[in-house]
mmCIF file of C-alpha atoms in Angstrom:
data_model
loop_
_atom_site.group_PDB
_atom_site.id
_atom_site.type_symbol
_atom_site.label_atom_id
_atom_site.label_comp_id
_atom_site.label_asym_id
_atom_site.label_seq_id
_atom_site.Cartn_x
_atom_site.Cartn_y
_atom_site.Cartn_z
ATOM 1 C CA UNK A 1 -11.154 -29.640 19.608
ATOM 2 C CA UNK A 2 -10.931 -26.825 17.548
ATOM 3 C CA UNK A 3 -11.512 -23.333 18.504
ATOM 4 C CA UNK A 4 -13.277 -20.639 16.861
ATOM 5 C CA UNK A 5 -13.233 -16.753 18.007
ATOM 6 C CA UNK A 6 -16.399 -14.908 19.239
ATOM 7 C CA UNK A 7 -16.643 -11.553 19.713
ATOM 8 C CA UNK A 8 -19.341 -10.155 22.460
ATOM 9 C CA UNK A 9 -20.377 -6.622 23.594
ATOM 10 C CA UNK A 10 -21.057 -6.262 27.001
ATOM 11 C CA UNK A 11 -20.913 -2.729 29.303
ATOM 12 C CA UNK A 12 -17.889 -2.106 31.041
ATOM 13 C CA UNK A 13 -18.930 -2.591 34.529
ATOM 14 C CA UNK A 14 -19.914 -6.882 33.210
ATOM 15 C CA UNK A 15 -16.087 -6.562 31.363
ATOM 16 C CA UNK A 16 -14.839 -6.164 34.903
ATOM 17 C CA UNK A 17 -16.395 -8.726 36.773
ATOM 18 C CA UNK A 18 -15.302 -11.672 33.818
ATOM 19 C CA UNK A 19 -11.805 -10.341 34.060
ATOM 20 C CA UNK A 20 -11.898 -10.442 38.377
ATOM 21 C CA UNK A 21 -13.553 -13.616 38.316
ATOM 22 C CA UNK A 22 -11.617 -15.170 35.935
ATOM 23 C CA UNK A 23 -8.416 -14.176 37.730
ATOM 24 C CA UNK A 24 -9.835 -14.898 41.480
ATOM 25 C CA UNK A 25 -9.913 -18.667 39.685
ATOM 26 C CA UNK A 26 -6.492 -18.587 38.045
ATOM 27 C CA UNK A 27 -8.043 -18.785 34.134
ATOM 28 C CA UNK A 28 -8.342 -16.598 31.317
ATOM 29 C CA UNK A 29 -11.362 -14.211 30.753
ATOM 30 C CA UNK A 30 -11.589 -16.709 27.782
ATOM 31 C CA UNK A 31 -11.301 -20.123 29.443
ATOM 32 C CA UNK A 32 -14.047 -18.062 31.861
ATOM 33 C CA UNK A 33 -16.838 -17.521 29.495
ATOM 34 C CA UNK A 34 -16.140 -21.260 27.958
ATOM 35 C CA UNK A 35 -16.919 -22.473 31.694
ATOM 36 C CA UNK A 36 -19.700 -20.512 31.990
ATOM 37 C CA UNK A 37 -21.453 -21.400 28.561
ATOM 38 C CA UNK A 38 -20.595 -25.056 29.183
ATOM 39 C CA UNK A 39 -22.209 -25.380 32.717
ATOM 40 C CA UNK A 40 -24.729 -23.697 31.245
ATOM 41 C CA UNK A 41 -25.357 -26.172 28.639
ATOM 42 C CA UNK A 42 -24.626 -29.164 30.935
ATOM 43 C CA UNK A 43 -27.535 -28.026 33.640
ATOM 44 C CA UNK A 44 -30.030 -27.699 30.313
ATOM 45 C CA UNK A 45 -28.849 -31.093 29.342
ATOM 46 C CA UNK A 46 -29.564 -32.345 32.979
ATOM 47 C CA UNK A 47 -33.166 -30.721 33.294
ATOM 48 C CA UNK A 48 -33.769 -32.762 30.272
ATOM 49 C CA UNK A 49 -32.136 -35.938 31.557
ATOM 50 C CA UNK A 50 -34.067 -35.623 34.624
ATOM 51 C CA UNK A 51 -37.847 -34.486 33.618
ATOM 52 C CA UNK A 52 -37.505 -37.523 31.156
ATOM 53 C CA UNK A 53 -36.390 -39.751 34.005
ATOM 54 C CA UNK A 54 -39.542 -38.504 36.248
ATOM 55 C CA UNK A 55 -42.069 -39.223 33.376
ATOM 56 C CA UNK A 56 -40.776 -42.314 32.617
ATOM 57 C CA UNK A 57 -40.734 -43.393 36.446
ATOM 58 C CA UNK A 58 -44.351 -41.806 36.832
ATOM 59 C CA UNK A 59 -45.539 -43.444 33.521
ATOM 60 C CA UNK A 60 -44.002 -47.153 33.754
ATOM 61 C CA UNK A 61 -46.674 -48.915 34.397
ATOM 62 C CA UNK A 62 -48.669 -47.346 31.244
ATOM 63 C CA UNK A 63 -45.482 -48.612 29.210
ATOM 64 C CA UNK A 64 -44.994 -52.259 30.790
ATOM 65 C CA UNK A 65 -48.769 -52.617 30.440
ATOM 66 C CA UNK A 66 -48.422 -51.824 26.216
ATOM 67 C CA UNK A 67 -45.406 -53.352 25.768
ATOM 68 C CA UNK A 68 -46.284 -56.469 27.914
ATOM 69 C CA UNK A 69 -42.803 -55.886 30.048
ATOM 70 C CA UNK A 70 -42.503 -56.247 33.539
ATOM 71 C CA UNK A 71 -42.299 -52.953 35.744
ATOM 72 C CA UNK A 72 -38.819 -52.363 37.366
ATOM 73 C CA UNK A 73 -40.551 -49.680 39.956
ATOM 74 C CA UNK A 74 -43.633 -49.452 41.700
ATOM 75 C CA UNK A 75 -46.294 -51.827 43.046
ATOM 76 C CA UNK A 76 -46.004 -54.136 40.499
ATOM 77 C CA UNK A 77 -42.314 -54.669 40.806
ATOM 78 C CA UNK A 78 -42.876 -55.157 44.303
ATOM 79 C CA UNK A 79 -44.630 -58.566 43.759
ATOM 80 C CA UNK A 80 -42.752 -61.521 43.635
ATOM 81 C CA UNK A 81 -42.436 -63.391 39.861
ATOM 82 C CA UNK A 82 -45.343 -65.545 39.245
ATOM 83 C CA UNK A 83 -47.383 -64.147 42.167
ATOM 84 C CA UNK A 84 -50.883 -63.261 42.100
ATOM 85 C CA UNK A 85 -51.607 -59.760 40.262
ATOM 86 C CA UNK A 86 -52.865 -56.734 41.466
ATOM 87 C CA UNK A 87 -56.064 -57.123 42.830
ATOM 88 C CA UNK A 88 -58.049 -55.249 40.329
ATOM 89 C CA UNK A 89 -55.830 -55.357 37.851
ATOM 90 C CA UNK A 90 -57.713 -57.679 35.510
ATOM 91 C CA UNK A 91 -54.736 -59.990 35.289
ATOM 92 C CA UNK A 92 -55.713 -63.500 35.477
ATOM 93 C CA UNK A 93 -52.818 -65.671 38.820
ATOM 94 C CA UNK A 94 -50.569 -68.060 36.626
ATOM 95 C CA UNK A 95 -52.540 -71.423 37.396
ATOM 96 C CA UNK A 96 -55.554 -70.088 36.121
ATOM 97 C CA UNK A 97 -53.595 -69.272 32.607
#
């Protein structure tokens, strides 16, 4: 990949810590910062990843229900293929279909 120069200010006492961190780990101030800014990024990308894996799991049933699919989680996916529904549901058992 390519690399492309960026230029930060930051006060002197900040300077130091990048350059004793980066050497405590054996890298460059530069390969450092690139760490940083890329965990960074990757833990955003994971929030995401995650809150849209909790509102799909808390939402499933909403989405089997409109697209007529079959829950993988949950009550539903608890029962057995062709057993009686929910009780409540408003799901007719298959021999009465």
């Amino acid at each position: 990949m390519a690399k492309t120069q960026l230029n930060v200010r930051v006060d002197e006492a900040t300077a130091e810590a990048a350059r004793r961190r980066a050497q405590q780990r054996g890298v460059s101030v530069n390969r450092y910062i690139e760490e940083l800014v890329q965990r960074d990024a990757g833990e955003a990308g994971r929030t995401f990843v995650d809150a849209a894996a909790d509102f799909m799991k808390q939402y499933e049933s909403v989405f089997a229900e409109e697209f007529r699919a079959e829950p993988t989680h949950g009550p539903a996916a608890d029962r057995s293929p062709g057993a009686d529904p929910a009780p409540g549901s408003g799901a007719r058992p298959e021999a009465a279909r």
